[in-house]
């Protein structure tokens, strides 16, 4: 694993943006895997900045987000659909039909999972996947105990994850109990992975990811087995790493 220590959140975001922009400039029809949460917000700001400056175009790019809550409509401001449009897609030249998220607001969730997985394959697979990490080691919404062989599937969210994400909702009761997420295997099939980690509260999780045993009890540990992972951690998140 390639570990890059950034001074702070801004530098972490700038470095991640450089990777993505280089990828898109070298391969204009790149397939990007995107993430939500607080961590990548700065990355999306940097991308919009570079797009506005004319450094990059997303006209031919396709994106696939990691996950989406079940039961929230697209215009619900807590849906990941809303988040992505608000923080990125509405500000760049990506084609609407090329910006994909799992559909968590449908009668047939199983079918939505299958379709999502095949859309990723049809697009040629993911060139670069952006990842964050949850305090319990979740990636996407793959909670501890998820099979490493999993593909896009429906998950019951951990109480700890619902609590952590309650800050975005009016109350914890409003946080959906389920989500659709790309599976661990779907994530591992990406040709390159960039994991962003920021803040002292993530330091322990990052240390476990890098040095801990590879176990389904800590989903992010599987990344030790991926051939092309770059971790960009800010100063506080990297505090427990000895490298
Ligand atoms: C969320 C998302 C993950 C994200 C993680 C960390 O629940 N589903 O994709 O990486 O938890 O979020 P944050 O960046 O806000 O700490």
PDB file of N, CA and C in Angstrom, residues 157-243:
ATOM      1  N   UNK A 157     -28.017  -1.322   8.426  1.00  0.00           N
ATOM      2  CA  UNK A 157     -26.938  -0.478   8.961  1.00  0.00           C
ATOM      3  C   UNK A 157     -26.699  -0.748  10.445  1.00  0.00           C
ATOM      4  N   UNK A 158     -25.437  -0.753  10.821  1.00  0.00           N
ATOM      5  CA  UNK A 158     -25.055  -0.898  12.231  1.00  0.00           C
ATOM      6  C   UNK A 158     -25.615   0.269  13.029  1.00  0.00           C
ATOM      7  N   UNK A 159     -25.935   0.012  14.282  1.00  0.00           N
ATOM      8  CA  UNK A 159     -26.405   1.088  15.145  1.00  0.00           C
ATOM      9  C   UNK A 159     -25.331   2.187  15.223  1.00  0.00           C
ATOM     10  N   UNK A 160     -24.067   1.779  15.274  1.00  0.00           N
ATOM     11  CA  UNK A 160     -22.975   2.761  15.395  1.00  0.00           C
ATOM     12  C   UNK A 160     -22.878   3.633  14.138  1.00  0.00           C
ATOM     13  N   UNK A 161     -23.165   3.043  12.979  1.00  0.00           N
ATOM     14  CA  UNK A 161     -23.123   3.813  11.728  1.00  0.00           C
ATOM     15  C   UNK A 161     -24.298   4.784  11.675  1.00  0.00           C
ATOM     16  N   UNK A 162     -25.464   4.305  12.131  1.00  0.00           N
ATOM     17  CA  UNK A 162     -26.636   5.196  12.132  1.00  0.00           C
ATOM     18  C   UNK A 162     -26.385   6.370  13.080  1.00  0.00           C
ATOM     19  N   UNK A 163     -25.757   6.081  14.209  1.00  0.00           N
ATOM     20  CA  UNK A 163     -25.429   7.151  15.166  1.00  0.00           C
ATOM     21  C   UNK A 163     -24.449   8.140  14.544  1.00  0.00           C
ATOM     22  N   UNK A 164     -23.394   7.591  13.905  1.00  0.00           N
ATOM     23  CA  UNK A 164     -22.367   8.456  13.305  1.00  0.00           C
ATOM     24  C   UNK A 164     -22.977   9.340  12.221  1.00  0.00           C
ATOM     25  N   UNK A 165     -23.963   8.811  11.490  1.00  0.00           N
ATOM     26  CA  UNK A 165     -24.544   9.569  10.380  1.00  0.00           C
ATOM     27  C   UNK A 165     -25.751  10.409  10.801  1.00  0.00           C
ATOM     28  N   UNK A 166     -26.168  10.254  12.067  1.00  0.00           N
ATOM     29  CA  UNK A 166     -27.332  10.997  12.558  1.00  0.00           C
ATOM     30  C   UNK A 166     -27.085  12.504  12.511  1.00  0.00           C
ATOM     31  N   UNK A 167     -25.799  12.907  12.510  1.00  0.00           N
ATOM     32  CA  UNK A 167     -25.488  14.341  12.498  1.00  0.00           C
ATOM     33  C   UNK A 167     -26.038  15.047  11.250  1.00  0.00           C
ATOM     34  N   UNK A 168     -26.287  14.283  10.185  1.00  0.00           N
ATOM     35  CA  UNK A 168     -26.816  14.882   8.959  1.00  0.00           C
ATOM     36  C   UNK A 168     -28.347  14.938   8.956  1.00  0.00           C
ATOM     37  N   UNK A 169     -28.980  14.226   9.889  1.00  0.00           N
ATOM     38  CA  UNK A 169     -30.444  14.132   9.916  1.00  0.00           C
ATOM     39  C   UNK A 169     -30.984  14.916  11.119  1.00  0.00           C
ATOM     40  N   UNK A 170     -32.313  15.119  11.161  1.00  0.00           N
ATOM     41  CA  UNK A 170     -32.910  15.823  12.300  1.00  0.00           C
ATOM     42  C   UNK A 170     -32.766  14.999  13.570  1.00  0.00           C
ATOM     43  N   UNK A 171     -32.950  13.684  13.447  1.00  0.00           N
ATOM     44  CA  UNK A 171     -32.769  12.818  14.616  1.00  0.00           C
ATOM     45  C   UNK A 171     -32.354  11.437  14.130  1.00  0.00           C
ATOM     46  N   UNK A 172     -31.860  10.614  15.059  1.00  0.00           N
ATOM     47  CA  UNK A 172     -31.388   9.274  14.662  1.00  0.00           C
ATOM     48  C   UNK A 172     -32.533   8.435  14.088  1.00  0.00           C
ATOM     49  N   UNK A 173     -33.779   8.726  14.521  1.00  0.00           N
ATOM     50  CA  UNK A 173     -34.928   7.973  14.008  1.00  0.00           C
ATOM     51  C   UNK A 173     -35.130   8.193  12.510  1.00  0.00           C
ATOM     52  N   UNK A 174     -34.611   9.307  12.004  1.00  0.00           N
ATOM     53  CA  UNK A 174     -34.764   9.595  10.571  1.00  0.00           C
ATOM     54  C   UNK A 174     -33.705   8.905   9.714  1.00  0.00           C
ATOM     55  N   UNK A 175     -32.653   8.350  10.352  1.00  0.00           N
ATOM     56  CA  UNK A 175     -31.596   7.685   9.580  1.00  0.00           C
ATOM     57  C   UNK A 175     -32.133   6.339   9.103  1.00  0.00           C
ATOM     58  N   UNK A 176     -32.131   6.091   7.784  1.00  0.00           N
ATOM     59  CA  UNK A 176     -32.671   4.820   7.305  1.00  0.00           C
ATOM     60  C   UNK A 176     -31.976   3.629   7.961  1.00  0.00           C
ATOM     61  N   UNK A 177     -32.708   2.513   8.056  1.00  0.00           N
ATOM     62  CA  UNK A 177     -32.149   1.311   8.679  1.00  0.00           C
ATOM     63  C   UNK A 177     -31.385   0.472   7.670  1.00  0.00           C
ATOM     64  N   UNK A 178     -31.662   0.733   6.383  1.00  0.00           N
ATOM     65  CA  UNK A 178     -31.032  -0.077   5.327  1.00  0.00           C
ATOM     66  C   UNK A 178     -30.379   0.793   4.268  1.00  0.00           C
ATOM     67  N   UNK A 179     -29.465   0.172   3.538  1.00  0.00           N
ATOM     68  CA  UNK A 179     -28.836   0.848   2.403  1.00  0.00           C
ATOM     69  C   UNK A 179     -28.497  -0.195   1.348  1.00  0.00           C
ATOM     70  N   UNK A 180     -28.221   0.300   0.136  1.00  0.00           N
ATOM     71  CA  UNK A 180     -27.646  -0.565  -0.907  1.00  0.00           C
ATOM     72  C   UNK A 180     -26.184  -0.166  -1.012  1.00  0.00           C
ATOM     73  N   UNK A 181     -25.318  -1.140  -1.053  1.00  0.00           N
ATOM     74  CA  UNK A 181     -23.902  -0.820  -1.200  1.00  0.00           C
ATOM     75  C   UNK A 181     -23.223  -1.755  -2.194  1.00  0.00           C
ATOM     76  N   UNK A 182     -22.242  -1.230  -2.901  1.00  0.00           N
ATOM     77  CA  UNK A 182     -21.357  -2.121  -3.648  1.00  0.00           C
ATOM     78  C   UNK A 182     -20.770  -3.073  -2.621  1.00  0.00           C
ATOM     79  N   UNK A 183     -20.505  -4.310  -3.018  1.00  0.00           N
ATOM     80  CA  UNK A 183     -19.927  -5.262  -2.080  1.00  0.00           C
ATOM     81  C   UNK A 183     -18.421  -5.117  -1.994  1.00  0.00           C
ATOM     82  N   UNK A 184     -17.846  -5.910  -1.104  1.00  0.00           N
ATOM     83  CA  UNK A 184     -16.390  -5.865  -0.941  1.00  0.00           C
ATOM     84  C   UNK A 184     -15.710  -6.332  -2.232  1.00  0.00           C
ATOM     85  N   UNK A 185     -16.280  -7.405  -2.833  1.00  0.00           N
ATOM     86  CA  UNK A 185     -15.684  -7.898  -4.071  1.00  0.00           C
ATOM     87  C   UNK A 185     -15.813  -6.861  -5.183  1.00  0.00           C
ATOM     88  N   UNK A 186     -16.960  -6.175  -5.257  1.00  0.00           N
ATOM     89  CA  UNK A 186     -17.128  -5.130  -6.287  1.00  0.00           C
ATOM     90  C   UNK A 186     -16.049  -4.069  -6.111  1.00  0.00           C
ATOM     91  N   UNK A 187     -15.795  -3.683  -4.875  1.00  0.00           N
ATOM     92  CA  UNK A 187     -14.800  -2.638  -4.604  1.00  0.00           C
ATOM     93  C   UNK A 187     -13.397  -3.137  -4.970  1.00  0.00           C
ATOM     94  N   UNK A 188     -13.115  -4.383  -4.594  1.00  0.00           N
ATOM     95  CA  UNK A 188     -11.773  -4.937  -4.840  1.00  0.00           C
ATOM     96  C   UNK A 188     -11.472  -5.114  -6.330  1.00  0.00           C
ATOM     97  N   UNK A 189     -12.525  -5.165  -7.150  1.00  0.00           N
ATOM     98  CA  UNK A 189     -12.294  -5.308  -8.600  1.00  0.00           C
ATOM     99  C   UNK A 189     -11.856  -4.010  -9.267  1.00  0.00           C
ATOM    100  N   UNK A 190     -11.953  -2.888  -8.566  1.00  0.00           N
ATOM    101  CA  UNK A 190     -11.493  -1.612  -9.139  1.00  0.00           C
ATOM    102  C   UNK A 190      -9.998  -1.715  -9.423  1.00  0.00           C
ATOM    103  N   UNK A 191      -9.597  -1.096 -10.538  1.00  0.00           N
ATOM    104  CA  UNK A 191      -8.178  -1.208 -10.902  1.00  0.00           C
ATOM    105  C   UNK A 191      -7.274  -0.438  -9.934  1.00  0.00           C
ATOM    106  N   UNK A 192      -7.795   0.653  -9.415  1.00  0.00           N
ATOM    107  CA  UNK A 192      -7.017   1.438  -8.441  1.00  0.00           C
ATOM    108  C   UNK A 192      -7.962   1.954  -7.360  1.00  0.00           C
ATOM    109  N   UNK A 193      -7.457   2.037  -6.143  1.00  0.00           N
ATOM    110  CA  UNK A 193      -8.274   2.531  -5.033  1.00  0.00           C
ATOM    111  C   UNK A 193      -7.546   3.682  -4.350  1.00  0.00           C
ATOM    112  N   UNK A 194      -8.262   4.748  -4.092  1.00  0.00           N
ATOM    113  CA  UNK A 194      -7.698   5.849  -3.299  1.00  0.00           C
ATOM    114  C   UNK A 194      -8.569   6.014  -2.064  1.00  0.00           C
ATOM    115  N   UNK A 195      -7.974   5.779  -0.911  1.00  0.00           N
ATOM    116  CA  UNK A 195      -8.717   5.873   0.341  1.00  0.00           C
ATOM    117  C   UNK A 195      -8.321   7.164   1.050  1.00  0.00           C
ATOM    118  N   UNK A 196      -9.317   7.952   1.395  1.00  0.00           N
ATOM    119  CA  UNK A 196      -9.066   9.228   2.071  1.00  0.00           C
ATOM    120  C   UNK A 196      -9.415   9.089   3.551  1.00  0.00           C
ATOM    121  N   UNK A 197      -8.536   9.587   4.401  1.00  0.00           N
ATOM    122  CA  UNK A 197      -8.797   9.512   5.841  1.00  0.00           C
ATOM    123  C   UNK A 197      -8.402  10.837   6.475  1.00  0.00           C
ATOM    124  N   UNK A 198      -9.314  11.370   7.260  1.00  0.00           N
ATOM    125  CA  UNK A 198      -9.063  12.668   7.878  1.00  0.00           C
ATOM    126  C   UNK A 198      -9.525  12.677   9.333  1.00  0.00           C
ATOM    127  N   UNK A 199      -8.714  13.288  10.188  1.00  0.00           N
ATOM    128  CA  UNK A 199      -9.135  13.530  11.571  1.00  0.00           C
ATOM    129  C   UNK A 199      -8.690  12.465  12.553  1.00  0.00           C
ATOM    130  N   UNK A 200      -8.459  12.908  13.789  1.00  0.00           N
ATOM    131  CA  UNK A 200      -7.913  12.012  14.817  1.00  0.00           C
ATOM    132  C   UNK A 200      -8.874  10.875  15.162  1.00  0.00           C
ATOM    133  N   UNK A 201     -10.184  11.096  14.985  1.00  0.00           N
ATOM    134  CA  UNK A 201     -11.143  10.029  15.333  1.00  0.00           C
ATOM    135  C   UNK A 201     -10.999   8.817  14.415  1.00  0.00           C
ATOM    136  N   UNK A 202     -10.311   8.996  13.279  1.00  0.00           N
ATOM    137  CA  UNK A 202     -10.124   7.877  12.334  1.00  0.00           C
ATOM    138  C   UNK A 202      -8.745   7.215  12.483  1.00  0.00           C
ATOM    139  N   UNK A 203      -7.897   7.740  13.383  1.00  0.00           N
ATOM    140  CA  UNK A 203      -6.512   7.258  13.472  1.00  0.00           C
ATOM    141  C   UNK A 203      -6.438   5.770  13.808  1.00  0.00           C
ATOM    142  N   UNK A 204      -7.291   5.340  14.738  1.00  0.00           N
ATOM    143  CA  UNK A 204      -7.257   3.943  15.143  1.00  0.00           C
ATOM    144  C   UNK A 204      -7.712   3.023  13.998  1.00  0.00           C
ATOM    145  N   UNK A 205      -8.760   3.434  13.314  1.00  0.00           N
ATOM    146  CA  UNK A 205      -9.264   2.629  12.189  1.00  0.00           C
ATOM    147  C   UNK A 205      -8.190   2.516  11.106  1.00  0.00           C
ATOM    148  N   UNK A 206      -7.495   3.604  10.847  1.00  0.00           N
ATOM    149  CA  UNK A 206      -6.466   3.572   9.803  1.00  0.00           C
ATOM    150  C   UNK A 206      -5.323   2.641  10.202  1.00  0.00           C
ATOM    151  N   UNK A 207      -4.944   2.697  11.474  1.00  0.00           N
ATOM    152  CA  UNK A 207      -3.857   1.831  11.939  1.00  0.00           C
ATOM    153  C   UNK A 207      -4.254   0.351  11.780  1.00  0.00           C
ATOM    154  N   UNK A 208      -5.511   0.042  12.105  1.00  0.00           N
ATOM    155  CA  UNK A 208      -6.001  -1.344  11.966  1.00  0.00           C
ATOM    156  C   UNK A 208      -6.051  -1.778  10.505  1.00  0.00           C
ATOM    157  N   UNK A 209      -6.473  -0.846   9.665  1.00  0.00           N
ATOM    158  CA  UNK A 209      -6.539  -1.146   8.226  1.00  0.00           C
ATOM    159  C   UNK A 209      -5.158  -1.548   7.709  1.00  0.00           C
ATOM    160  N   UNK A 210      -4.137  -0.797   8.125  1.00  0.00           N
ATOM    161  CA  UNK A 210      -2.776  -0.990   7.595  1.00  0.00           C
ATOM    162  C   UNK A 210      -2.075  -2.178   8.254  1.00  0.00           C
ATOM    163  N   UNK A 211      -2.190  -2.300   9.579  1.00  0.00           N
ATOM    164  CA  UNK A 211      -1.384  -3.290  10.305  1.00  0.00           C
ATOM    165  C   UNK A 211      -2.161  -4.458  10.896  1.00  0.00           C
ATOM    166  N   UNK A 212      -3.470  -4.343  10.919  1.00  0.00           N
ATOM    167  CA  UNK A 212      -4.269  -5.371  11.594  1.00  0.00           C
ATOM    168  C   UNK A 212      -4.407  -6.630  10.760  1.00  0.00           C
ATOM    169  N   UNK A 213      -4.990  -7.670  11.361  1.00  0.00           N
ATOM    170  CA  UNK A 213      -5.241  -8.900  10.605  1.00  0.00           C
ATOM    171  C   UNK A 213      -6.295  -8.661   9.520  1.00  0.00           C
ATOM    172  N   UNK A 214      -6.198  -9.424   8.430  1.00  0.00           N
ATOM    173  CA  UNK A 214      -7.201  -9.321   7.362  1.00  0.00           C
ATOM    174  C   UNK A 214      -8.390 -10.169   7.787  1.00  0.00           C
ATOM    175  N   UNK A 215      -9.481  -9.502   8.128  1.00  0.00           N
ATOM    176  CA  UNK A 215     -10.639 -10.215   8.673  1.00  0.00           C
ATOM    177  C   UNK A 215     -11.939  -9.509   8.285  1.00  0.00           C
ATOM    178  N   UNK A 216     -12.969 -10.336   8.085  1.00  0.00           N
ATOM    179  CA  UNK A 216     -14.283  -9.768   7.753  1.00  0.00           C
ATOM    180  C   UNK A 216     -14.848  -8.951   8.920  1.00  0.00           C
ATOM    181  N   UNK A 217     -14.240  -9.112  10.102  1.00  0.00           N
ATOM    182  CA  UNK A 217     -14.687  -8.313  11.252  1.00  0.00           C
ATOM    183  C   UNK A 217     -14.293  -6.850  11.082  1.00  0.00           C
ATOM    184  N   UNK A 218     -13.329  -6.610  10.193  1.00  0.00           N
ATOM    185  CA  UNK A 218     -12.888  -5.232   9.937  1.00  0.00           C
ATOM    186  C   UNK A 218     -12.732  -5.089   8.407  1.00  0.00           C
ATOM    187  N   UNK A 219     -13.871  -4.787   7.738  1.00  0.00           N
ATOM    188  CA  UNK A 219     -13.919  -4.885   6.276  1.00  0.00           C
ATOM    189  C   UNK A 219     -12.752  -4.210   5.534  1.00  0.00           C
ATOM    190  N   UNK A 220     -12.328  -3.043   5.992  1.00  0.00           N
ATOM    191  CA  UNK A 220     -11.276  -2.305   5.262  1.00  0.00           C
ATOM    192  C   UNK A 220      -9.944  -3.048   5.238  1.00  0.00           C
ATOM    193  N   UNK A 221      -9.777  -4.046   6.122  1.00  0.00           N
ATOM    194  CA  UNK A 221      -8.501  -4.773   6.163  1.00  0.00           C
ATOM    195  C   UNK A 221      -8.221  -5.505   4.853  1.00  0.00           C
ATOM    196  N   UNK A 222      -9.263  -5.800   4.077  1.00  0.00           N
ATOM    197  CA  UNK A 222      -9.096  -6.502   2.800  1.00  0.00           C
ATOM    198  C   UNK A 222      -8.232  -5.685   1.830  1.00  0.00           C
ATOM    199  N   UNK A 223      -8.194  -4.388   2.037  1.00  0.00           N
ATOM    200  CA  UNK A 223      -7.433  -3.530   1.112  1.00  0.00           C
ATOM    201  C   UNK A 223      -5.951  -3.883   1.102  1.00  0.00           C
ATOM    202  N   UNK A 224      -5.472  -4.529   2.176  1.00  0.00           N
ATOM    203  CA  UNK A 224      -4.069  -4.972   2.203  1.00  0.00           C
ATOM    204  C   UNK A 224      -3.776  -5.918   1.041  1.00  0.00           C
ATOM    205  N   UNK A 225      -4.817  -6.543   0.518  1.00  0.00           N
ATOM    206  CA  UNK A 225      -4.634  -7.526  -0.567  1.00  0.00           C
ATOM    207  C   UNK A 225      -4.763  -6.914  -1.962  1.00  0.00           C
ATOM    208  N   UNK A 226      -5.146  -5.657  -2.049  1.00  0.00           N
ATOM    209  CA  UNK A 226      -5.331  -5.040  -3.369  1.00  0.00           C
ATOM    210  C   UNK A 226      -3.979  -4.559  -3.898  1.00  0.00           C
ATOM    211  N   UNK A 227      -3.780  -4.741  -5.203  1.00  0.00           N
ATOM    212  CA  UNK A 227      -2.456  -4.460  -5.790  1.00  0.00           C
ATOM    213  C   UNK A 227      -2.169  -2.971  -5.958  1.00  0.00           C
ATOM    214  N   UNK A 228      -3.189  -2.138  -5.950  1.00  0.00           N
ATOM    215  CA  UNK A 228      -2.951  -0.722  -6.242  1.00  0.00           C
ATOM    216  C   UNK A 228      -3.811   0.199  -5.363  1.00  0.00           C
ATOM    217  N   UNK A 229      -3.396   0.302  -4.110  1.00  0.00           N
ATOM    218  CA  UNK A 229      -4.136   1.161  -3.165  1.00  0.00           C
ATOM    219  C   UNK A 229      -3.254   2.327  -2.751  1.00  0.00           C
ATOM    220  N   UNK A 230      -3.789   3.525  -2.808  1.00  0.00           N
ATOM    221  CA  UNK A 230      -3.099   4.683  -2.262  1.00  0.00           C
ATOM    222  C   UNK A 230      -3.958   5.240  -1.132  1.00  0.00           C
ATOM    223  N   UNK A 231      -3.340   5.363   0.032  1.00  0.00           N
ATOM    224  CA  UNK A 231      -4.050   5.958   1.162  1.00  0.00           C
ATOM    225  C   UNK A 231      -3.537   7.390   1.307  1.00  0.00           C
ATOM    226  N   UNK A 232      -4.437   8.343   1.313  1.00  0.00           N
ATOM    227  CA  UNK A 232      -4.032   9.728   1.570  1.00  0.00           C
ATOM    228  C   UNK A 232      -4.661  10.113   2.909  1.00  0.00           C
ATOM    229  N   UNK A 233      -3.796  10.284   3.909  1.00  0.00           N
ATOM    230  CA  UNK A 233      -4.273  10.555   5.268  1.00  0.00           C
ATOM    231  C   UNK A 233      -3.749  11.912   5.714  1.00  0.00           C
ATOM    232  N   UNK A 234      -4.579  12.660   6.392  1.00  0.00           N
ATOM    233  CA  UNK A 234      -4.059  13.927   6.911  1.00  0.00           C
ATOM    234  C   UNK A 234      -3.278  13.650   8.211  1.00  0.00           C
ATOM    235  N   UNK A 235      -2.626  14.657   8.697  1.00  0.00           N
ATOM    236  CA  UNK A 235      -1.717  14.547   9.838  1.00  0.00           C
ATOM    237  C   UNK A 235      -2.376  13.851  11.030  1.00  0.00           C
ATOM    238  N   UNK A 236      -3.594  14.262  11.364  1.00  0.00           N
ATOM    239  CA  UNK A 236      -4.265  13.717  12.547  1.00  0.00           C
ATOM    240  C   UNK A 236      -4.661  12.247  12.359  1.00  0.00           C
ATOM    241  N   UNK A 237      -5.122  11.915  11.165  1.00  0.00           N
ATOM    242  CA  UNK A 237      -5.540  10.532  10.907  1.00  0.00           C
ATOM    243  C   UNK A 237      -4.341   9.589  10.891  1.00  0.00           C
ATOM    244  N   UNK A 238      -3.169  10.115  10.508  1.00  0.00           N
ATOM    245  CA  UNK A 238      -1.972   9.270  10.382  1.00  0.00           C
ATOM    246  C   UNK A 238      -1.213   9.134  11.698  1.00  0.00           C
ATOM    247  N   UNK A 239      -1.754   9.734  12.765  1.00  0.00           N
ATOM    248  CA  UNK A 239      -1.017   9.830  14.034  1.00  0.00           C
ATOM    249  C   UNK A 239      -0.567   8.480  14.600  1.00  0.00           C
ATOM    250  N   UNK A 240      -1.310   7.419  14.353  1.00  0.00           N
ATOM    251  CA  UNK A 240      -0.962   6.119  14.929  1.00  0.00           C
ATOM    252  C   UNK A 240      -0.156   5.236  13.977  1.00  0.00           C
ATOM    253  N   UNK A 241       0.214   5.786  12.825  1.00  0.00           N
ATOM    254  CA  UNK A 241       1.025   5.002  11.874  1.00  0.00           C
ATOM    255  C   UNK A 241       2.496   5.266  12.145  1.00  0.00           C
ATOM    256  N   UNK A 242       3.310   4.186  12.100  1.00  0.00           N
ATOM    257  CA  UNK A 242       4.726   4.387  12.417  1.00  0.00           C
ATOM    258  C   UNK A 242       5.544   4.697  11.168  1.00  0.00           C
ATOM    259  N   UNK A 243       4.952   4.448   9.954  1.00  0.00           N
ATOM    260  CA  UNK A 243       5.737   4.677   8.729  1.00  0.00           C
ATOM    261  C   UNK A 243       5.942   6.167   8.441  1.00  0.00           C
TER     262      UNK A 243
END
